[in-house]
Amino acid sequence: MSATATHDTETLATETLSGAEIVLRALKDQGVDVIFGYPGGAVLPIYDALFQQNAIRHILVRHEQAAVHAAEGYARSTGKVGVVLVTSGPGATNAVTGLVDALMDSIPVVCLTGQVPTHLIGNDAFQEADTTGITRPATKHNYLVRNVADVGRVVHEAFYVARSGRPGPVVIDLPKDILINKGRYNGMPEATHKSYRPATEPDPAAIRRAVAMMKGSKRPIVYAGGGVINAGPEASRLLAELVHLTGFPCTNTLMGLGAFPASDKQFLGMLGMHGTYEANLAMHGCDVMVNIGARFDDRVTGRLTAFSPNSLKIHADIDPSSINKNVRVDCPIIGDATKILRALIAAWKADETKPDTGAIAAWWRQIEQWRARDCLRFRQPTAADAIIKPQYAIQRLYDLASLTGKDTFITTEVGQHQMWAAQYWKFEKPNRWMTSGGLGTMGYGLPAGMGVQIAHPDALVIDIAGEASILMNIQEMSTLAQYRLPVKVFILNNEYMGMVRQWQELLHGGRYSESYSAALPDFVKLAESFHAVGLRATKVGELDDVIGEMLAVDRPVIADICVDQKENCFPMIPSGAAHNEMLLGPDDQAPKGSGGAGVTEEGMVLV
Amino acid sequence: MTDMTTRQAVMAVLVENEAGVLARVIGLFSGRGYNIESLTVAPVDETKNQSRITIVTTGTPMVIEQIKAQLDRLVPIHKVSDLTIEGPHIAREMALIKVAGTGDRRVEALRIADAFRARVVDATTESFIFEMTGSTDKLDAFINLMRPLGLVEVSRTGVAAIARGPRGI
């Protein structure tokens, strides 16, 4: 293989290629086999070069935002960098939401944007936008290539930046003349990056301090996030090893679901605004918190001044700017999660101090009491014509999907259905859960599922959706049809923007301003018009059959599951409240109307 | 509890001299709501293609730590140093100060300029331009003294700073 590579490089050194051809050569050298894109005037040279090769497959989306989400789904489910190709102007501006989404959730994406020829830049030319200016705060880094000699180097550098340290999106803006001009391609650069070299090896002293804190703990908790997923499957394996070795309870953030097996006895479920009672109270009451690859997001911490008030906090993160950003920590560890977990395991074994097993056993007894509250309990009436509870729909979907024995990937849109999916789906492995956590982008799930299905053609890919969110990128049903991608869209249809309706009920006196999904399409006919299968369940008796049929057909499906419109997502920590001020389900719930327990005036201004 | 008292920080930032790098730094400050009291930038190493930015900012210790970490992770940034906590440093600013007046006010302006070691770089029969280098405080003091004496306008460079002693950034 290396002999061929050398040969290629030698040939290349004597051969001149167009900028567009250099782009494709560099992508191929980066191991790219698929890109998601949409053509336009400024990128025609790249599309022409694509037409004349077979190494890279192009997936034609129906909107540039979807191209980025598809690349995110591809990246998050494979651990590779997702690649996007869009044209100048509106192509680039449409991609911005996807880029910010990838930035917030630390997903490695390289987005190639076309640009007007260099001599027209700044002239308000047709389909011109200041792409590097617009995407500067939307990306980890961006480039405007002004010389064909730089094309190859910049593409390789972009991949390095996208996947190194804390991953993120990188834009390469390519003026049309640069794509046409001839130049040389020098292959993969060997030199390390001049200025960007994030540290990955943890400081041994920090590891020793962390282990000393952990050994001394009486009420510990491991709080693991998306950083563990981004570090690769080995990090998840090591996380489980550490949790089992120490006997500590473990909770995951929304982005971290799958990093620790949900079926494990030591798993407390997700934490945060819609996290479990036991996870949030354990976070509030712990004396040592071991944060691996999570960033103390406001959805997780609730009111900062009341966040886990009596704990020593260990924070392992690859991004130094995540340390002490929201929460003052006692033991920061900078580095890659795999390396940190390996070092913590070794140091725990090497340290001869005995952990306080008696205290930890008492802590577990306390946790079991919280667990016994069964915070995710809901009441599904059993009569065949009873209305379907959304939680029950997800539970049945999980049970029946498990029976297929297929590797299953879940994507979501944003809102109540997303939180229910996070609460009721049991993720056993990393990279199986794709959701828009940081930015909260409605319309994420369908295109992300598309990207996942491209990467895993034989897997079962389900977009758990809401009827409002799905309409935000519904045009991608056409892409599913074109590439015969059997993504299942499972809509929990409550005819409301459910999370908006829930907040209006709890915080705004039940004034449901503009949150009703009026004039909805007939999703069954909609599916059929997009060459997909449309199914509907309106009562409990129909649910299993619909799910069964959805899982059985080898085609894209929209399953319109009409669920209880009034159901709210609990537990809930209202904005501005603390972990121990959680609202529980209808049995425990505070009176409606003026805001439940813990909702303060200050809390109401928060989102 | 978190320390809410603010302090001033002088940051020295060594950057790759490429298009957009200053916009990244300024965008970081505006996007995250940090203060910029002064910012200067100029190429300092032609062979390595590096520029140096000096930023004076204020914030709580946690915010200053954040600013440093946020700057440090920008791709074209080589090195960030918080000069205010990493040992003693020298901070200097240059100003051009135009003062117009005649008679006693003109004589007084010149006398004070002399005491402050400001140089006259332009003169007409009814005006002076003084050039003055020094700490921000010293420049402020001089400019305030010029106000009643016919101060017309001021152009300041902002702070350039460097650590004392033999070691580089």
mmCIF file of N, CA, C and O in Angstrom, chain A residues 129-196:
data_model
loop_
_atom_site.group_PDB
_atom_site.id
_atom_site.type_symbol
_atom_site.label_atom_id
_atom_site.label_comp_id
_atom_site.label_asym_id
_atom_site.label_seq_id
_atom_site.Cartn_x
_atom_site.Cartn_y
_atom_site.Cartn_z
ATOM 1 N N ALA A 129 -21.387 35.400 -1.109
ATOM 2 C CA ALA A 129 -21.565 35.727 0.310
ATOM 3 C C ALA A 129 -20.190 35.673 0.959
ATOM 4 O O ALA A 129 -19.311 34.943 0.492
ATOM 5 N N ASP A 130 -20.006 36.457 2.004
ATOM 6 C CA ASP A 130 -18.735 36.430 2.729
ATOM 7 C C ASP A 130 -18.735 35.169 3.603
ATOM 8 O O ASP A 130 -19.000 35.216 4.800
ATOM 9 N N THR A 131 -18.453 34.041 2.966
ATOM 10 C CA THR A 131 -18.614 32.755 3.653
ATOM 11 C C THR A 131 -17.672 32.603 4.838
ATOM 12 O O THR A 131 -18.082 32.147 5.910
ATOM 13 N N THR A 132 -16.412 32.997 4.663
ATOM 14 C CA THR A 132 -15.509 32.849 5.805
ATOM 15 C C THR A 132 -15.918 33.801 6.934
ATOM 16 O O THR A 132 -15.795 33.454 8.105
ATOM 17 N N GLY A 133 -16.436 34.978 6.566
ATOM 18 C CA GLY A 133 -16.902 35.911 7.601
ATOM 19 C C GLY A 133 -18.118 35.365 8.331
ATOM 20 O O GLY A 133 -18.192 35.396 9.555
ATOM 21 N N ILE A 134 -19.074 34.846 7.553
ATOM 22 C CA ILE A 134 -20.313 34.324 8.153
ATOM 23 C C ILE A 134 -20.029 33.084 8.998
ATOM 24 O O ILE A 134 -20.625 32.897 10.056
ATOM 25 N N THR A 135 -19.144 32.219 8.525
ATOM 26 C CA THR A 135 -18.941 30.944 9.232
ATOM 27 C C THR A 135 -17.831 31.003 10.279
ATOM 28 O O THR A 135 -17.564 29.990 10.924
ATOM 29 N N ARG A 136 -17.212 32.154 10.448
ATOM 30 C CA ARG A 136 -16.121 32.214 11.429
ATOM 31 C C ARG A 136 -16.591 31.781 12.819
ATOM 32 O O ARG A 136 -15.981 30.908 13.422
ATOM 33 N N PRO A 137 -17.700 32.346 13.329
ATOM 34 C CA PRO A 137 -18.157 31.866 14.639
ATOM 35 C C PRO A 137 -18.989 30.580 14.549
ATOM 36 O O PRO A 137 -19.463 30.088 15.561
ATOM 37 N N ALA A 138 -19.168 30.039 13.335
ATOM 38 C CA ALA A 138 -19.987 28.827 13.169
ATOM 39 C C ALA A 138 -19.127 27.590 12.992
ATOM 40 O O ALA A 138 -19.653 26.490 12.857
ATOM 41 N N THR A 139 -17.813 27.783 12.972
ATOM 42 C CA THR A 139 -16.914 26.653 12.725
ATOM 43 C C THR A 139 -15.794 26.648 13.750
ATOM 44 O O THR A 139 -15.559 27.628 14.453
ATOM 45 N N LYS A 140 -15.091 25.525 13.780
ATOM 46 C CA LYS A 140 -13.881 25.468 14.591
ATOM 47 C C LYS A 140 -12.789 26.279 13.901
ATOM 48 O O LYS A 140 -12.007 26.959 14.548
ATOM 49 N N HIS A 141 -12.761 26.197 12.576
ATOM 50 C CA HIS A 141 -11.806 26.978 11.801
ATOM 51 C C HIS A 141 -12.308 27.037 10.366
ATOM 52 O O HIS A 141 -13.081 26.181 9.959
ATOM 53 N N ASN A 142 -11.863 28.073 9.613
ATOM 54 C CA ASN A 142 -12.227 28.091 8.199
ATOM 55 C C ASN A 142 -11.102 28.668 7.362
ATOM 56 O O ASN A 142 -10.176 29.293 7.889
ATOM 57 N N TYR A 143 -11.167 28.375 6.068
ATOM 58 C CA TYR A 143 -10.113 28.785 5.142
ATOM 59 C C TYR A 143 -10.750 29.383 3.897
ATOM 60 O O TYR A 143 -11.775 28.895 3.432
ATOM 61 N N LEU A 144 -10.115 30.408 3.350
ATOM 62 C CA LEU A 144 -10.427 30.866 1.995
ATOM 63 C C LEU A 144 -9.163 30.596 1.186
ATOM 64 O O LEU A 144 -8.095 31.127 1.514
ATOM 65 N N VAL A 145 -9.264 29.738 0.187
ATOM 66 C CA VAL A 145 -8.071 29.379 -0.588
ATOM 67 C C VAL A 145 -7.910 30.377 -1.726
ATOM 68 O O VAL A 145 -8.820 30.545 -2.536
ATOM 69 N N ARG A 146 -6.773 31.040 -1.769
ATOM 70 C CA ARG A 146 -6.555 32.080 -2.782
ATOM 71 C C ARG A 146 -5.528 31.675 -3.820
ATOM 72 O O ARG A 146 -5.188 32.457 -4.701
ATOM 73 N N ASN A 147 -4.986 30.461 -3.713
ATOM 74 C CA ASN A 147 -3.965 30.025 -4.668
ATOM 75 C C ASN A 147 -4.092 28.515 -4.857
ATOM 76 O O ASN A 147 -4.198 27.780 -3.878
ATOM 77 N N VAL A 148 -4.068 28.083 -6.101
ATOM 78 C CA VAL A 148 -4.259 26.657 -6.368
ATOM 79 C C VAL A 148 -3.147 25.823 -5.717
ATOM 80 O O VAL A 148 -3.361 24.664 -5.341
ATOM 81 N N ALA A 149 -1.995 26.428 -5.526
ATOM 82 C CA ALA A 149 -0.889 25.696 -4.897
ATOM 83 C C ALA A 149 -1.203 25.320 -3.450
ATOM 84 O O ALA A 149 -0.586 24.415 -2.890
ATOM 85 N N ASP A 150 -2.170 26.013 -2.828
ATOM 86 C CA ASP A 150 -2.499 25.748 -1.420
ATOM 87 C C ASP A 150 -3.613 24.720 -1.241
ATOM 88 O O ASP A 150 -3.886 24.293 -0.122
ATOM 89 N N VAL A 151 -4.279 24.340 -2.339
ATOM 90 C CA VAL A 151 -5.505 23.546 -2.193
ATOM 91 C C VAL A 151 -5.266 22.241 -1.429
ATOM 92 O O VAL A 151 -5.945 21.941 -0.446
ATOM 93 N N GLY A 152 -4.291 21.477 -1.882
ATOM 94 C CA GLY A 152 -4.041 20.174 -1.251
ATOM 95 C C GLY A 152 -3.692 20.310 0.212
ATOM 96 O O GLY A 152 -4.264 19.629 1.081
ATOM 97 N N ARG A 153 -2.780 21.222 0.522
ATOM 98 C CA ARG A 153 -2.367 21.417 1.912
ATOM 99 C C ARG A 153 -3.544 21.818 2.789
ATOM 100 O O ARG A 153 -3.723 21.288 3.884
ATOM 101 N N VAL A 154 -4.372 22.729 2.283
ATOM 102 C CA VAL A 154 -5.497 23.217 3.089
ATOM 103 C C VAL A 154 -6.511 22.084 3.350
ATOM 104 O O VAL A 154 -7.012 21.948 4.465
ATOM 105 N N VAL A 155 -6.786 21.256 2.346
ATOM 106 C CA VAL A 155 -7.734 20.155 2.569
ATOM 107 C C VAL A 155 -7.195 19.226 3.670
ATOM 108 O O VAL A 155 -7.926 18.851 4.598
ATOM 109 N N HIS A 156 -5.932 18.867 3.592
ATOM 110 C CA HIS A 156 -5.372 17.972 4.607
ATOM 111 C C HIS A 156 -5.381 18.623 5.985
ATOM 112 O O HIS A 156 -5.704 17.987 6.990
ATOM 113 N N GLU A 157 -5.047 19.912 6.007
ATOM 114 C CA GLU A 157 -5.041 20.624 7.287
ATOM 115 C C GLU A 157 -6.455 20.680 7.873
ATOM 116 O O GLU A 157 -6.652 20.515 9.076
ATOM 117 N N ALA A 158 -7.437 20.883 6.998
ATOM 118 C CA ALA A 158 -8.827 20.960 7.466
ATOM 119 C C ALA A 158 -9.259 19.650 8.138
ATOM 120 O O ALA A 158 -9.929 19.668 9.172
ATOM 121 N N PHE A 159 -8.875 18.537 7.554
ATOM 122 C CA PHE A 159 -9.213 17.244 8.173
ATOM 123 C C PHE A 159 -8.514 17.088 9.518
ATOM 124 O O PHE A 159 -9.107 16.607 10.487
ATOM 125 N N TYR A 160 -7.259 17.502 9.556
ATOM 126 C CA TYR A 160 -6.514 17.413 10.818
ATOM 127 C C TYR A 160 -7.202 18.248 11.903
ATOM 128 O O TYR A 160 -7.420 17.776 13.024
ATOM 129 N N VAL A 161 -7.577 19.481 11.544
ATOM 130 C CA VAL A 161 -8.212 20.366 12.526
ATOM 131 C C VAL A 161 -9.580 19.815 12.945
ATOM 132 O O VAL A 161 -9.940 19.816 14.117
ATOM 133 N N ALA A 162 -10.347 19.303 11.959
ATOM 134 C CA ALA A 162 -11.700 18.825 12.258
ATOM 135 C C ALA A 162 -11.676 17.675 13.267
ATOM 136 O O ALA A 162 -12.533 17.593 14.141
ATOM 137 N N ARG A 163 -10.689 16.781 13.144
ATOM 138 C CA ARG A 163 -10.747 15.590 14.004
ATOM 139 C C ARG A 163 -9.855 15.673 15.239
ATOM 140 O O ARG A 163 -10.017 14.857 16.159
ATOM 141 N N SER A 164 -8.919 16.638 15.292
ATOM 142 C CA SER A 164 -7.986 16.683 16.421
ATOM 143 C C SER A 164 -8.558 17.443 17.603
ATOM 144 O O SER A 164 -9.398 18.317 17.429
ATOM 145 N N GLY A 165 -8.038 17.141 18.781
ATOM 146 C CA GLY A 165 -8.495 17.837 19.979
ATOM 147 C C GLY A 165 -9.984 17.652 20.130
ATOM 148 O O GLY A 165 -10.504 16.551 19.976
ATOM 149 N N ARG A 166 -10.685 18.739 20.452
ATOM 150 C CA ARG A 166 -12.141 18.668 20.467
ATOM 151 C C ARG A 166 -12.613 18.793 19.024
ATOM 152 O O ARG A 166 -12.399 19.834 18.395
ATOM 153 N N PRO A 167 -13.252 17.765 18.459
ATOM 154 C CA PRO A 167 -13.592 17.809 17.036
ATOM 155 C C PRO A 167 -14.588 18.922 16.725
ATOM 156 O O PRO A 167 -15.272 19.419 17.626
ATOM 157 N N GLY A 168 -14.699 19.258 15.447
ATOM 158 C CA GLY A 168 -15.648 20.303 15.069
ATOM 159 C C GLY A 168 -15.672 20.495 13.568
ATOM 160 O O GLY A 168 -14.930 19.846 12.832
ATOM 161 N N PRO A 169 -16.552 21.387 13.098
ATOM 162 C CA PRO A 169 -16.673 21.619 11.661
ATOM 163 C C PRO A 169 -15.619 22.595 11.141
ATOM 164 O O PRO A 169 -15.257 23.553 11.826
ATOM 165 N N VAL A 170 -15.151 22.348 9.921
ATOM 166 C CA VAL A 170 -14.179 23.226 9.262
ATOM 167 C C VAL A 170 -14.698 23.535 7.859
ATOM 168 O O VAL A 170 -15.124 22.624 7.154
ATOM 169 N N VAL A 171 -14.675 24.793 7.493
ATOM 170 C CA VAL A 171 -15.114 25.203 6.149
ATOM 171 C C VAL A 171 -13.904 25.528 5.287
ATOM 172 O O VAL A 171 -12.952 26.158 5.759
ATOM 173 N N ILE A 172 -13.931 25.062 4.045
ATOM 174 C CA ILE A 172 -12.921 25.470 3.055
ATOM 175 C C ILE A 172 -13.668 26.176 1.932
ATOM 176 O O ILE A 172 -14.471 25.561 1.229
ATOM 177 N N ASP A 173 -13.421 27.475 1.804
ATOM 178 C CA ASP A 173 -14.098 28.266 0.776
ATOM 179 C C ASP A 173 -13.205 28.270 -0.471
ATOM 180 O O ASP A 173 -12.033 28.663 -0.403
ATOM 181 N N LEU A 174 -13.775 27.811 -1.594
ATOM 182 C CA LEU A 174 -12.973 27.575 -2.795
ATOM 183 C C LEU A 174 -13.490 28.417 -3.963
ATOM 184 O O LEU A 174 -14.495 28.072 -4.593
ATOM 185 N N PRO A 175 -12.814 29.529 -4.280
ATOM 186 C CA PRO A 175 -13.233 30.347 -5.421
ATOM 187 C C PRO A 175 -13.160 29.545 -6.721
ATOM 188 O O PRO A 175 -12.306 28.677 -6.877
ATOM 189 N N LYS A 176 -14.046 29.830 -7.637
ATOM 190 C CA LYS A 176 -14.186 29.024 -8.847
ATOM 191 C C LYS A 176 -12.912 28.998 -9.691
ATOM 192 O O LYS A 176 -12.543 27.963 -10.234
ATOM 193 N N ASP A 177 -12.212 30.151 -9.765
ATOM 194 C CA ASP A 177 -10.981 30.155 -10.573
ATOM 195 C C ASP A 177 -9.917 29.249 -9.965
ATOM 196 O O ASP A 177 -9.126 28.647 -10.682
ATOM 197 N N ILE A 178 -9.903 29.138 -8.648
ATOM 198 C CA ILE A 178 -8.929 28.264 -7.989
ATOM 199 C C ILE A 178 -9.226 26.803 -8.342
ATOM 200 O O ILE A 178 -8.324 25.981 -8.469
ATOM 201 N N LEU A 179 -10.513 26.489 -8.514
ATOM 202 C CA LEU A 179 -10.891 25.119 -8.852
ATOM 203 C C LEU A 179 -10.533 24.771 -10.296
ATOM 204 O O LEU A 179 -10.350 23.612 -10.642
ATOM 205 N N ILE A 180 -10.438 25.816 -11.143
ATOM 206 C CA ILE A 180 -10.152 25.588 -12.566
ATOM 207 C C ILE A 180 -8.644 25.629 -12.847
ATOM 208 O O ILE A 180 -8.127 24.851 -13.639
ATOM 209 N N ASN A 181 -7.935 26.543 -12.134
ATOM 210 C CA ASN A 181 -6.489 26.695 -12.362
ATOM 211 C C ASN A 181 -5.752 25.383 -12.129
ATOM 212 O O ASN A 181 -6.167 24.552 -11.346
ATOM 213 N N LYS A 182 -4.630 25.258 -12.836
ATOM 214 C CA LYS A 182 -3.813 24.041 -12.704
ATOM 215 C C LYS A 182 -2.712 24.241 -11.667
ATOM 216 O O LYS A 182 -2.131 25.319 -11.559
ATOM 217 N N GLY A 183 -2.437 23.178 -10.958
ATOM 218 C CA GLY A 183 -1.348 23.227 -9.982
ATOM 219 C C GLY A 183 -0.881 21.823 -9.670
ATOM 220 O O GLY A 183 -1.380 20.855 -10.247
ATOM 221 N N ARG A 184 0.066 21.736 -8.736
ATOM 222 C CA ARG A 184 0.565 20.411 -8.367
ATOM 223 C C ARG A 184 -0.075 19.969 -7.060
ATOM 224 O O ARG A 184 -0.418 20.770 -6.207
ATOM 225 N N TYR A 185 -0.200 18.645 -6.939
ATOM 226 C CA TYR A 185 -0.674 18.079 -5.678
ATOM 227 C C TYR A 185 0.476 17.317 -5.048
ATOM 228 O O TYR A 185 1.060 16.438 -5.681
ATOM 229 N N ASN A 186 0.802 17.685 -3.823
ATOM 230 C CA ASN A 186 1.985 17.102 -3.192
ATOM 231 C C ASN A 186 1.665 16.006 -2.181
ATOM 232 O O ASN A 186 2.502 15.643 -1.382
ATOM 233 N N GLY A 187 0.455 15.500 -2.201
ATOM 234 C CA GLY A 187 0.128 14.395 -1.287
ATOM 235 C C GLY A 187 -0.053 14.852 0.143
ATOM 236 O O GLY A 187 -0.182 16.050 0.431
ATOM 237 N N MET A 188 -0.059 13.892 1.050
ATOM 238 C CA MET A 188 -0.274 14.198 2.473
ATOM 239 C C MET A 188 0.956 14.904 3.029
ATOM 240 O O MET A 188 2.067 14.415 2.852
ATOM 241 N N PRO A 189 0.774 16.032 3.711
ATOM 242 C CA PRO A 189 1.943 16.689 4.298
ATOM 243 C C PRO A 189 2.451 15.890 5.483
ATOM 244 O O PRO A 189 1.678 15.224 6.176
ATOM 245 N N GLU A 190 3.760 15.922 5.666
ATOM 246 C CA GLU A 190 4.330 15.161 6.777
ATOM 247 C C GLU A 190 4.539 16.010 8.021
ATOM 248 O O GLU A 190 4.521 15.493 9.132
ATOM 249 N N ALA A 191 4.755 17.311 7.826
ATOM 250 C CA ALA A 191 5.061 18.181 8.968
ATOM 251 C C ALA A 191 3.842 18.305 9.892
ATOM 252 O O ALA A 191 2.707 18.201 9.442
ATOM 253 N N THR A 192 4.118 18.491 11.181
ATOM 254 C CA THR A 192 3.014 18.716 12.120
ATOM 255 C C THR A 192 2.519 20.147 11.943
ATOM 256 O O THR A 192 3.205 20.990 11.366
ATOM 257 N N HIS A 193 1.322 20.401 12.425
ATOM 258 C CA HIS A 193 0.730 21.726 12.278
ATOM 259 C C HIS A 193 1.550 22.751 13.049
ATOM 260 O O HIS A 193 2.040 22.479 14.142
ATOM 261 N N LYS A 194 1.669 23.940 12.449
ATOM 262 C CA LYS A 194 2.528 24.971 13.031
ATOM 263 C C LYS A 194 2.069 25.428 14.413
ATOM 264 O O LYS A 194 2.856 25.627 15.319
ATOM 265 N N SER A 195 0.740 25.634 14.545
ATOM 266 C CA SER A 195 0.285 26.243 15.798
ATOM 267 C C SER A 195 -0.761 25.399 16.531
ATOM 268 O O SER A 195 -0.907 25.536 17.739
ATOM 269 N N TYR A 196 -1.476 24.505 15.841
ATOM 270 C CA TYR A 196 -2.569 23.783 16.513
ATOM 271 C C TYR A 196 -2.137 22.363 16.852
ATOM 272 O O TYR A 196 -2.131 21.470 15.999
#
